[in-house]
CSV table of C-alpha atoms in Angstrom, one decimal:
chain,number,residue,atom,x,y,z
D,1,MET,CA,103.6,89.1,108.1
D,2,ALA,CA,107.0,87.9,106.8
D,3,ILE,CA,109.0,90.8,108.2
D,4,ALA,CA,107.5,90.4,111.7
D,5,MET,CA,108.8,86.8,111.6
D,6,ALA,CA,112.2,87.9,110.3
D,7,LEU,CA,112.6,90.5,113.0
D,8,SER,CA,111.5,88.1,115.7
D,9,ARG,CA,114.2,85.7,114.5
D,10,MET,CA,116.9,88.3,115.1
D,11,PRO,CA,118.7,88.0,118.4
D,12,PRO,CA,117.6,90.8,120.8
D,13,PRO,CA,120.2,93.6,121.5
D,14,MET,CA,122.7,92.9,124.2
D,15,ILE,CA,121.4,94.0,127.5
D,16,GLY,CA,123.9,96.1,129.4
D,17,HIS,CA,122.4,99.1,131.0
D,18,ALA,CA,118.6,98.9,130.3
D,19,ILE,CA,116.8,102.2,131.0
D,20,GLY,CA,117.8,104.0,134.1
D,21,ASN,CA,120.1,106.5,135.8
D,22,GLY,CA,123.3,105.2,134.4
D,23,GLU,CA,122.9,101.9,136.1
D,24,ALA,CA,121.1,98.6,135.2
D,25,ALA,CA,117.4,99.0,135.5
D,26,GLY,CA,114.8,96.4,136.3
D,27,PRO,CA,111.8,95.5,134.0
D,28,GLY,CA,109.6,98.0,135.8
D,29,LYS,CA,111.9,100.8,134.8
D,30,CYS,CA,111.9,99.6,131.2
D,31,TYR,CA,108.1,99.6,131.1
D,32,GLN,CA,107.8,103.2,132.2
D,33,LEU,CA,108.9,104.7,128.9
D,34,GLU,CA,106.8,102.2,126.9
D,35,GLU,CA,103.7,103.2,128.9
D,36,ARG,CA,104.4,106.9,128.4
D,37,LEU,CA,104.5,106.4,124.6
D,38,MET,CA,101.5,104.0,124.6
D,39,ASP,CA,99.5,106.6,126.5
D,40,LEU,CA,99.8,109.0,123.5
D,41,GLU,CA,96.9,109.0,121.0
D,42,ARG,CA,97.6,107.5,117.6
D,43,HIS,CA,97.7,110.9,115.9
D,44,GLN,CA,100.0,112.5,118.4
D,45,VAL,CA,103.2,111.6,116.4
D,46,ASN,CA,104.8,115.0,117.2
D,47,ARG,CA,104.7,114.2,120.9
D,48,VAL,CA,106.9,111.1,120.7
D,49,VAL,CA,110.3,112.9,120.7
D,50,PRO,CA,109.4,115.4,123.5
D,51,ALA,CA,108.3,112.4,125.6
D,52,ILE,CA,111.7,110.7,125.1
D,53,LYS,CA,113.6,113.9,125.8
D,54,GLN,CA,111.6,114.4,129.0
D,55,TRP,CA,112.5,110.9,130.0
D,56,ILE,CA,116.2,111.6,129.5
D,57,ARG,CA,115.9,115.0,131.4
D,58,GLU,CA,114.6,113.0,134.4
D,59,GLY,CA,118.0,111.2,134.6
D,60,ASN,CA,117.1,108.1,132.6
D,61,SER,CA,119.0,106.6,129.7
D,62,VAL,CA,117.8,105.0,126.5
D,63,THR,CA,119.6,101.8,125.4
D,64,SER,CA,119.3,99.1,122.8
D,65,CYS,CA,117.2,97.0,125.1
D,66,GLY,CA,114.8,99.8,126.0
D,67,LEU,CA,114.4,101.0,122.4
D,68,ASP,CA,113.7,97.5,121.2
D,69,ARG,CA,110.9,97.1,123.8
D,70,VAL,CA,109.4,100.4,122.8
D,71,VAL,CA,109.4,99.6,119.1
D,72,ARG,CA,108.0,96.1,119.6
D,73,ARG,CA,105.2,97.5,121.7
D,74,LEU,CA,104.3,100.2,119.2
D,75,ARG,CA,104.5,97.8,116.3
D,76,SER,CA,102.1,95.4,118.0
D,77,ARG,CA,99.5,98.2,117.8
D,78,LYS,CA,100.5,99.1,114.3
D,79,ARG,CA,101.7,102.5,115.4
D,80,TYR,CA,104.5,102.4,112.9
D,81,LEU,CA,104.9,106.2,112.4
D,82,GLN,CA,105.3,106.8,116.2
D,83,ALA,CA,107.9,103.9,116.4
D,84,LEU,CA,109.7,105.4,113.4
D,85,MET,CA,109.8,108.8,115.0
D,86,ALA,CA,111.4,107.3,118.1
D,87,VAL,CA,114.0,105.3,116.2
D,88,ASP,CA,114.9,108.2,113.9
D,89,TRP,CA,115.5,110.5,116.8
D,90,VAL,CA,117.6,108.0,118.7
D,91,ALA,CA,119.6,107.3,115.5
D,92,ASN,CA,120.1,110.9,114.4
D,93,GLU,CA,121.1,112.0,118.0
D,94,LYS,CA,123.5,109.0,118.2
D,95,VAL,CA,122.0,108.1,121.6
D,96,ILE,CA,123.1,104.5,121.1
D,97,PRO,CA,125.2,102.7,118.5
D,98,PHE,CA,123.0,101.3,115.7
D,99,GLY,CA,123.8,97.7,115.0
D,100,TYR,CA,122.2,95.2,112.6
D,101,HIS,CA,119.0,94.7,114.6
D,102,GLU,CA,118.3,98.4,115.1
D,103,THR,CA,119.1,99.3,111.5
D,104,LEU,CA,116.8,96.7,110.1
D,105,GLN,CA,114.0,97.7,112.5
D,106,ARG,CA,114.4,101.2,111.2
D,107,LEU,CA,114.3,100.0,107.6
D,108,ASP,CA,111.1,97.9,108.3
D,109,LEU,CA,109.3,100.8,110.0
D,110,CYS,CA,110.2,103.2,107.2
D,111,SER,CA,108.7,100.7,104.6
D,112,ARG,CA,105.5,100.4,106.7
D,113,CYS,CA,105.1,104.2,106.7
D,114,HIS,CA,104.9,104.1,102.9
D,115,HIS,CA,108.2,106.0,102.5
D,116,VAL,CA,109.4,104.1,99.4
D,117,THR,CA,112.2,106.5,98.3
D,118,ARG,CA,113.5,106.8,101.8
D,119,THR,CA,113.4,103.1,102.4
D,120,LEU,CA,115.4,102.4,99.2
D,121,LEU,CA,117.9,105.1,100.3
D,122,LEU,CA,118.3,103.4,103.7
D,123,PHE,CA,118.7,100.0,102.0
D,124,ARG,CA,121.4,101.3,99.7
D,125,ARG,CA,123.3,102.7,102.7
D,126,LEU,CA,123.4,99.4,104.5
D,127,PRO,CA,126.8,97.8,104.7
D,128,LYS,CA,127.2,95.0,102.1
D,129,GLN,CA,127.2,92.3,104.8
D,130,TRP,CA,123.9,93.5,106.1
D,131,ARG,CA,122.2,93.5,102.7
D,132,GLY,CA,121.0,89.9,103.1
D,133,GLU,CA,117.7,88.0,102.9
D,134,ASP,CA,116.0,89.8,105.8
D,135,ALA,CA,116.7,93.3,104.3
D,136,TYR,CA,115.5,92.2,100.8
D,137,CYS,CA,112.3,90.7,102.3
D,138,ILE,CA,111.5,94.1,103.8
D,139,LEU,CA,111.6,95.6,100.3
D,140,LEU,CA,109.6,92.7,98.9
D,141,GLU,CA,106.8,93.2,101.5
D,142,MET,CA,106.8,96.9,100.8
D,143,TYR,CA,106.4,96.3,97.1
D,144,TYR,CA,103.7,93.7,97.8
D,145,LYS,CA,101.6,96.1,99.9
D,146,ARG,CA,102.0,98.9,97.3
D,147,ASP,CA,101.3,96.6,94.3
D,148,MET,CA,104.7,97.3,92.7
D,149,LEU,CA,105.2,94.0,90.9
D,150,GLU,CA,108.0,95.0,88.6
D,151,ASP,CA,110.1,96.3,91.4
D,152,ALA,CA,109.4,93.1,93.5
D,153,GLU,CA,110.5,90.9,90.6
D,154,LYS,CA,113.8,92.9,90.1
D,155,THR,CA,114.4,92.6,93.9
D,156,MET,CA,113.7,88.9,93.8
D,157,GLN,CA,116.2,88.5,91.0
D,158,GLU,CA,118.9,90.3,93.0
D,159,LEU,CA,118.1,88.0,95.9
D,160,ARG,CA,118.6,85.0,93.8
D,161,GLY,CA,122.0,86.3,93.0
D,162,ILE,CA,123.1,86.3,96.6
D,163,GLY,CA,121.3,83.0,97.4
D,164,ILE,CA,117.9,82.4,98.9
D,165,LYS,CA,118.2,80.5,102.2
D,166,SER,CA,114.5,80.3,103.3
D,167,LEU,CA,111.0,80.2,101.9
D,168,GLN,CA,110.2,83.7,103.2
D,169,PRO,CA,110.8,85.6,100.0
D,170,TYR,CA,109.1,82.9,98.0
D,171,HIS,CA,106.0,83.2,100.2
D,172,LEU,CA,105.8,86.9,99.5
D,173,MET,CA,106.2,86.5,95.7
D,174,LEU,CA,103.6,83.6,95.6
D,175,SER,CA,101.2,85.8,97.5
D,176,PHE,CA,101.8,88.6,95.0
D,177,TYR,CA,101.2,86.4,92.0
D,178,LYS,CA,98.1,85.0,93.6
D,179,LEU,CA,96.8,88.5,94.3
D,180,ARG,CA,97.4,89.5,90.7
D,181,GLY,CA,95.8,86.3,89.3
D,182,MET,CA,99.1,85.4,87.5
D,183,GLU,CA,98.7,81.7,87.4
D,184,MET,CA,101.5,80.9,85.1
D,185,ARG,CA,104.1,82.8,87.1
D,186,PHE,CA,102.7,81.3,90.3
D,187,GLU,CA,103.2,77.8,88.9
D,188,ARG,CA,106.7,78.6,87.6
D,189,MET,CA,107.7,79.7,91.1
D,190,VAL,CA,106.1,76.6,92.7
D,191,THR,CA,108.3,74.5,90.4
D,192,GLU,CA,111.4,76.7,91.4
D,193,ILE,CA,110.7,76.2,95.1
D,194,LYS,CA,110.2,72.5,94.8
D,195,GLY,CA,113.6,72.3,93.0
D,196,SER,CA,115.4,74.5,95.4
D,197,GLY,CA,116.0,71.9,98.1
D,198,LEU,CA,114.4,74.0,100.8
D,199,ALA,CA,112.1,72.2,103.2
D,200,LEU,CA,108.5,72.9,102.3
D,201,ASP,CA,106.4,74.2,105.3
D,202,ARG,CA,102.8,74.7,106.2
D,203,SER,CA,102.8,78.3,105.1
D,204,PHE,CA,103.8,77.3,101.6
D,205,TYR,CA,100.9,74.8,101.4
D,206,THR,CA,98.5,77.3,102.9
D,207,ILE,CA,99.3,79.7,100.1
D,208,LEU,CA,99.1,76.9,97.5
D,209,LEU,CA,95.7,75.8,98.8
D,210,ALA,CA,94.3,79.4,98.5
D,211,ALA,CA,95.8,79.8,95.0
D,212,ARG,CA,94.3,76.5,93.8
D,213,ASP,CA,91.0,78.0,94.9
D,214,SER,CA,91.4,81.5,93.5
D,215,PHE,CA,92.7,80.3,90.1
D,216,GLY,CA,89.4,78.5,89.5
D,217,GLY,CA,90.8,75.0,90.1
D,218,ASP,CA,88.5,72.2,91.0
D,219,MET,CA,88.3,70.4,94.4
D,220,VAL,CA,90.5,67.6,93.0
D,221,ALA,CA,93.5,70.1,92.9
D,222,VAL,CA,92.8,71.1,96.5
D,223,GLU,CA,92.5,67.5,97.7
D,224,ASP,CA,95.8,66.8,95.9
D,225,VAL,CA,97.6,69.5,97.9
D,226,LEU,CA,96.1,68.1,101.2
D,227,ALA,CA,97.3,64.7,100.2
D,228,GLU,CA,100.8,66.0,99.5
D,229,MET,CA,100.9,67.7,102.9
D,230,GLU,CA,99.9,64.5,104.6
D,231,GLY,CA,102.6,62.6,102.7
D,232,ARG,CA,105.2,65.0,104.1
D,233,GLY,CA,103.9,64.7,107.6
D,234,LEU,CA,102.5,68.2,107.7
D,235,LYS,CA,99.2,69.0,109.4
D,236,LEU,CA,97.1,72.1,108.8
D,237,ASP,CA,97.4,74.7,111.5
D,238,ALA,CA,94.5,77.0,112.5
D,239,VAL,CA,95.2,79.4,109.6
D,240,GLY,CA,95.3,76.4,107.2
D,241,CYS,CA,92.0,75.0,108.5
D,242,LEU,CA,90.4,78.4,108.0
D,243,ALA,CA,91.7,78.5,104.4
D,244,VAL,CA,90.3,75.0,103.6
D,245,ALA,CA,87.0,75.9,105.2
D,246,GLY,CA,86.8,79.0,103.0
D,247,ILE,CA,87.6,76.9,99.9
D,248,TYR,CA,84.9,74.4,100.7
D,249,LEU,CA,82.4,77.2,101.3
D,250,ARG,CA,83.2,79.0,98.0
D,251,SER,CA,82.9,75.7,96.2
D,252,GLY,CA,79.4,75.2,97.6
D,253,LEU,CA,80.4,72.4,100.0
D,254,ARG,CA,78.9,74.0,103.1
D,255,HIS,CA,78.8,70.8,105.2
D,256,LYS,CA,82.5,70.2,104.6
D,257,SER,CA,83.2,73.8,105.6
D,258,GLU,CA,81.2,73.5,108.7
D,259,ARG,CA,82.9,70.2,109.7
D,260,VAL,CA,86.4,71.8,109.3
D,261,LEU,CA,85.3,74.8,111.5
D,262,GLN,CA,83.8,72.5,114.1
D,263,ARG,CA,87.1,70.5,114.3
D,264,LEU,CA,89.0,73.7,114.5
D,265,GLU,CA,86.9,74.9,117.4
D,266,LYS,CA,87.5,71.6,119.2
D,267,SER,CA,91.2,71.8,118.6
D,268,LEU,CA,91.3,75.3,120.0
D,269,LYS,CA,89.3,74.3,123.1
D,270,SER,CA,91.6,71.3,123.7
D,271,GLY,CA,94.7,73.4,123.5
D,272,GLU,CA,96.0,71.7,120.3
D,273,PHE,CA,96.0,75.1,118.6
D,274,LYS,CA,96.6,78.4,120.5
D,275,TYR,CA,93.6,80.7,120.8
D,276,SER,CA,94.0,84.3,119.6
D,277,ASN,CA,91.5,87.0,118.7
D,278,SER,CA,92.9,86.9,115.2
D,279,ILE,CA,91.8,83.3,114.8
D,280,ARG,CA,88.5,84.0,116.6
D,281,ARG,CA,87.8,86.9,114.2
D,282,ARG,CA,88.3,84.8,111.1
D,283,MET,CA,86.1,82.1,112.5
D,284,LEU,CA,83.5,84.7,113.2
D,285,ALA,CA,83.7,85.8,109.6
D,286,MET,CA,83.4,82.2,108.3
D,287,PHE,CA,80.4,81.4,110.5
D,288,GLY,CA,78.8,84.6,109.3
D,289,LYS,CA,79.2,83.6,105.7
D,290,LEU,CA,77.7,80.2,106.6
D,291,GLY,CA,74.7,82.0,108.2
D,292,ASP,CA,75.2,80.2,111.5
D,293,ARG,CA,73.7,82.5,114.1
D,294,ASP,CA,74.4,80.3,117.1
D,295,ALA,CA,78.1,80.0,116.1
D,296,VAL,CA,78.4,83.7,115.6
D,297,ASP,CA,76.9,84.4,119.0
D,298,ARG,CA,79.2,81.8,120.6
D,299,ILE,CA,82.4,83.1,119.0
D,300,TRP,CA,81.6,86.7,119.7
D,301,HIS,CA,81.0,85.9,123.4
D,302,SER,CA,84.4,84.2,123.6
D,303,ILE,CA,86.0,87.4,122.1
D,304,GLU,CA,84.2,89.6,124.6
D,305,ARG,CA,85.5,87.4,127.4
D,306,SER,CA,89.1,87.8,126.3
D,307,ALA,CA,91.5,90.2,128.0
D,308,SER,CA,90.9,93.1,125.6
D,309,THR,CA,88.4,93.6,122.9
D,310,THR,CA,89.8,95.8,120.1
D,311,VAL,CA,88.4,97.9,117.3
D,312,GLU,CA,89.3,95.1,114.9
D,313,ASP,CA,87.1,92.7,116.9
D,314,PHE,CA,84.1,95.1,116.5
D,315,ILE,CA,84.7,95.4,112.8
D,316,PHE,CA,84.5,91.7,112.3
D,317,GLY,CA,81.5,91.5,114.8
D,318,ILE,CA,79.5,94.1,112.8
D,319,GLU,CA,80.1,92.3,109.6
D,320,ALA,CA,79.3,88.8,111.0
D,321,PHE,CA,76.1,89.9,112.8
D,322,GLY,CA,75.0,91.7,109.6
D,323,ARG,CA,75.5,88.6,107.5
D,324,VAL,CA,73.3,86.4,109.8
D,325,GLY,CA,70.6,89.1,109.7
D,326,LYS,CA,71.1,90.3,113.3
D,327,MET,CA,70.8,93.9,112.3
D,328,ASP,CA,70.0,95.3,115.8
D,329,GLU,CA,73.2,93.7,117.2
D,330,ALA,CA,75.3,94.9,114.2
D,331,GLU,CA,74.0,98.5,114.6
D,332,ASP,CA,74.4,98.4,118.4
D,333,MET,CA,78.1,97.6,117.9
D,334,TYR,CA,78.5,100.3,115.4
D,335,MET,CA,76.8,102.9,117.5
D,336,ARG,CA,79.0,101.9,120.5
D,337,VAL,CA,82.3,102.2,118.9
D,338,GLY,CA,82.0,103.6,115.4
D,339,CYS,CA,79.5,106.3,114.8
D,340,ASN,CA,81.8,109.2,115.8
D,341,SER,CA,85.1,107.5,115.0
D,342,CYS,CA,87.6,108.7,112.5
D,343,ASN,CA,88.4,105.1,111.6
D,344,PRO,CA,86.9,104.5,108.1
D,345,ARG,CA,87.1,100.7,108.5
D,346,LEU,CA,84.5,100.8,111.3
D,347,HIS,CA,82.1,102.9,109.2
D,348,ASN,CA,82.8,100.6,106.2
D,349,ALA,CA,81.9,97.5,108.2
D,350,PHE,CA,78.4,98.8,108.9
D,351,LEU,CA,78.1,100.3,105.4
D,352,ALA,CA,78.8,96.8,104.0
D,353,VAL,CA,75.9,95.5,106.1
D,354,LEU,CA,73.6,98.2,104.7
D,355,VAL,CA,74.8,97.5,101.1
D,356,GLU,CA,73.9,93.8,101.5
D,357,GLN,CA,70.4,94.9,102.7
D,358,GLY,CA,70.2,97.2,99.7
D,359,ASP,CA,69.4,100.2,102.0
D,360,VAL,CA,70.5,103.1,99.8
D,361,ILE,CA,69.0,105.8,102.0
D,362,ARG,CA,70.8,104.7,105.2
D,363,ALA,CA,74.0,103.9,103.3
D,364,VAL,CA,74.2,107.5,101.9
D,365,ALA,CA,73.3,108.9,105.3
D,366,LEU,CA,76.2,106.9,106.8
D,367,VAL,CA,78.6,108.3,104.3
D,368,GLU,CA,77.4,111.8,105.1
D,369,ARG,CA,78.0,111.0,108.8
D,370,MET,CA,81.6,110.1,108.0
D,371,LYS,CA,82.1,113.4,106.3
D,372,GLY,CA,80.5,115.1,109.4
D,373,VAL,CA,83.0,113.6,111.8
D,374,ARG,CA,85.8,114.4,109.4
D,375,CYS,CA,86.5,110.7,108.6
D,376,LEU,CA,88.3,110.4,105.3
D,377,LEU,CA,86.3,108.3,102.8
D,378,SER,CA,88.5,105.3,101.8
D,379,THR,CA,88.6,103.4,98.5
D,380,VAL,CA,86.4,100.8,100.2
D,381,THR,CA,83.8,103.5,101.1
D,382,TYR,CA,83.5,104.5,97.4
D,383,HIS,CA,83.4,100.8,96.4
D,384,LEU,CA,80.5,100.1,98.7
D,385,LEU,CA,78.7,103.3,97.7
D,386,ILE,CA,79.0,102.3,94.0
D,387,LYS,CA,77.8,98.8,94.8
D,388,VAL,CA,74.7,100.0,96.6
D,389,TYR,CA,73.7,102.4,93.8
D,390,LEU,CA,74.1,99.7,91.2
D,391,LYS,CA,72.1,97.3,93.4
D,392,ALA,CA,69.3,99.8,93.2
D,393,GLY,CA,69.8,100.2,89.5
D,394,ASP,CA,70.9,103.8,89.8
D,395,VAL,CA,73.8,103.9,87.3
D,396,SER,CA,74.0,107.7,87.1
D,397,ARG,CA,74.7,108.0,90.9
D,398,ALA,CA,77.1,105.1,90.7
D,399,THR,CA,78.9,106.8,87.9
D,400,LEU,CA,79.1,110.0,89.9
D,401,ALA,CA,80.6,108.0,92.9
D,402,PHE,CA,83.0,106.4,90.4
D,403,GLU,CA,84.2,109.9,89.2
D,404,SER,CA,84.5,111.0,92.9
D,405,LEU,CA,86.8,108.0,93.5
D,406,ARG,CA,88.9,109.0,90.6
D,407,SER,CA,89.1,112.6,91.8
D,408,ALA,CA,90.0,111.6,95.3
D,409,PHE,CA,92.7,109.0,94.5
D,410,GLY,CA,93.7,109.5,90.9
D,411,LYS,CA,96.8,111.6,91.7
D,412,LEU,CA,97.9,109.7,94.8
D,413,GLU,CA,100.6,107.0,94.8
D,414,TRP,CA,98.9,105.3,97.7
D,415,PRO,CA,96.3,103.9,98.4
D,416,ARG,CA,95.0,102.7,95.1
D,417,PRO,CA,91.5,101.5,94.5
D,418,SER,CA,90.9,97.8,94.0
D,419,SER,CA,90.3,96.5,90.5
D,420,GLU,CA,87.2,94.9,92.0
D,421,THR,CA,85.5,98.3,91.9
D,422,LEU,CA,85.9,98.5,88.1
D,423,ALA,CA,84.7,94.9,87.8
D,424,VAL,CA,81.6,95.7,89.7
D,425,MET,CA,80.8,98.6,87.4
D,426,LEU,CA,81.4,96.5,84.3
D,427,GLU,CA,79.2,93.7,85.6
D,428,PHE,CA,76.3,96.1,85.6
D,429,PHE,CA,76.8,96.7,81.9
D,430,VAL,CA,76.8,92.9,81.2
D,431,GLY,CA,73.1,93.1,81.5
D,432,THR,CA,72.9,95.8,78.8
D,433,GLY,CA,75.8,94.8,76.6
D,434,ASP,CA,76.9,98.5,76.4
D,435,VAL,CA,80.4,98.0,75.1
D,436,GLN,CA,81.1,101.7,74.6
D,437,ALA,CA,80.2,102.7,78.1
D,438,SER,CA,82.3,99.9,79.5
D,439,GLU,CA,85.3,100.9,77.4
D,440,ARG,CA,85.1,104.5,78.6
D,441,LEU,CA,85.3,103.3,82.2
D,442,VAL,CA,88.3,101.1,81.4
D,443,LYS,CA,90.0,103.9,79.6
D,444,LYS,CA,89.6,106.3,82.5
D,445,TRP,CA,90.7,103.6,85.0
D,446,MET,CA,93.9,103.0,83.0
D,447,GLU,CA,94.6,106.7,82.6
D,448,ASP,CA,94.6,107.0,86.4
D,449,GLY,CA,97.1,104.2,86.6
D,450,PHE,CA,94.8,102.1,88.8
D,451,PRO,CA,95.4,98.3,89.0
D,452,LEU,CA,93.8,95.9,86.5
D,453,SER,CA,93.1,92.2,87.1
D,454,ALA,CA,91.8,89.2,85.2
D,455,ALA,CA,88.4,89.7,86.9
D,456,VAL,CA,88.1,93.1,85.1
D,457,PHE,CA,88.7,91.5,81.7
D,458,HIS,CA,86.4,88.7,82.5
D,459,SER,CA,83.6,91.2,83.1
D,460,LEU,CA,84.5,93.1,80.0
D,461,VAL,CA,84.5,89.9,77.9
D,462,ARG,CA,80.9,89.2,79.1
D,463,VAL,CA,79.9,92.8,78.1
D,464,TYR,CA,81.3,92.2,74.7
D,465,ALA,CA,79.6,88.8,74.3
D,466,LYS,CA,76.3,90.4,75.4
D,467,GLY,CA,76.8,93.2,72.9
D,468,GLY,CA,77.6,90.8,70.1
D,469,ALA,CA,81.2,92.0,69.7
D,470,GLY,CA,84.2,89.8,69.1
D,471,VAL,CA,86.2,88.5,72.0
D,472,ASP,CA,89.1,86.6,70.2
D,473,ASN,CA,91.7,89.4,70.9
D,474,PHE,CA,91.2,89.4,74.7
D,475,PRO,CA,94.2,87.2,75.7
D,476,GLY,CA,96.6,89.5,73.8
D,477,ARG,CA,94.9,92.5,75.2
D,478,MET,CA,95.3,91.2,78.7
D,479,LEU,CA,99.0,90.5,78.2
D,480,SER,CA,99.6,94.0,76.8
D,481,ALA,CA,98.0,95.4,79.9
D,482,GLY,CA,100.2,93.4,82.2
D,483,VAL,CA,97.5,90.9,83.2
D,484,GLU,CA,98.1,87.2,82.6
D,485,PRO,CA,95.1,85.1,81.3
D,486,THR,CA,94.1,82.4,83.7
D,487,ARG,CA,92.4,79.1,83.5
D,488,GLU,CA,89.1,80.8,84.1
D,489,THR,CA,89.9,83.2,81.1
D,490,GLU,CA,90.3,80.2,78.8
D,491,GLN,CA,87.1,78.5,80.1
D,492,LEU,CA,85.1,81.7,79.7
D,493,LEU,CA,86.3,82.4,76.2
D,494,ARG,CA,85.6,78.8,75.2
D,495,GLN,CA,82.2,79.0,76.7
D,496,ILE,CA,81.3,82.2,74.9
D,497,SER,CA,82.7,80.9,71.5
D,498,THR,CA,80.7,77.7,71.8
D,499,PHE,CA,77.5,79.6,72.8
D,500,LEU,CA,77.8,82.1,69.9
D,501,ARG,CA,78.5,79.4,67.4
D,502,GLU,CA,75.5,77.3,68.4
D,503,ASN,CA,73.1,80.2,69.2
D,504,SER,CA,74.0,82.9,66.6
D,505,LYS,CA,70.6,84.5,67.0
D,506,LYS,CA,70.5,84.6,70.8
D,507,ASP,CA,72.0,87.0,73.3
D,508,PHE,CA,74.7,85.6,75.6
D,509,PRO,CA,73.1,85.0,79.0
């Protein structure tokens, strides 16, 4: 995300001796150490250092250029812990001098391995002149990924003190506020950005478009953002086109969404936008949501024809084929790459398909298979299991799964369950108006320190309305829980108050 961009902006290390027997080595020599490390399995972290030691025993040397190539290659495959092991050993053994580039690479890798305390220690040890925007952005992204808003805001305030020179930290904070549903803070930061004198870029407007959608704004607000972009001479890139297509789809404007995706596909074929499997995957997901079978087939075949098909591609493929009702294709993909895998995301992709089908028996069997191959059940696994039980009306088994989730993750700092899981449970009680049962769930969730969101309180408000209880205190209650009321909150409370006033003897629908 932001940090990858920051590191890519840094000048590469000076190339003196590359990797060789004390003399300059060609590119082929450099690649040899990379390939040795890339040949390791993801879990073989303890074999990284022995591989480097063996390389040195063979008469080769490790230099800044070679280390940089190794780290970039491992990072590209998200093998952050292996990269960190390599960098740590080289730093601790003083194999090469560590300059600005190497030190920030180490800080970034440490943050990506969820070592918060150690990352902060490394940050504090940085020379003052190195504690600039790039270093602060590493902290911001770490806090964003771990949902540590208060720490992120303190870090942002420190960064303001030394001067913000780019939109990168703003992008991270805007994304954080959008994720948390904090509309007022988001809008205050937009005002700050527009008054900062920094040149607004496409990434800023892409985040702004997504926020206008997620905060419940109407299409007029979205069209205003598009008009502002046009006025500044900015065109949507491929990511922006996908964001707009998603907004149109969620607003029920399917034809507009299809037109945007069709234009995007033409732009990719003409070379106006660069093709990548990441873009193809997102297009696959969008066409899946639209139910366009032909487009899903077409995009999937283009992915298969690419140089390398990854596990990530299959995850998106399973979900997309499941959405368009091609169960045989979805299951075939799952059986090919996922059924004996230890990657929970692969299992979760097919589990999500079974949940949409309401197939409780097969969903439970899949979870048992995950346990059988010693694949850890993730927060998403529990979320989907709860969802399929509720879909079948089995609240007792959903509650047991909810308690299992608490037991598995309640004492962990990371990962944390999504607030969407609690919202799904509460939505079930909207039908019954069971305020007491809902409050018990919320109390347990808060005791575990799990994240809350506006969506949770919106579901709880509907339970209260259905149960005939008062809802006037909810804005204050949300603020005391660290959740900002949104425009949707105001609309919902107004709708409930009006309904109860005009239909005092009827249940809220």
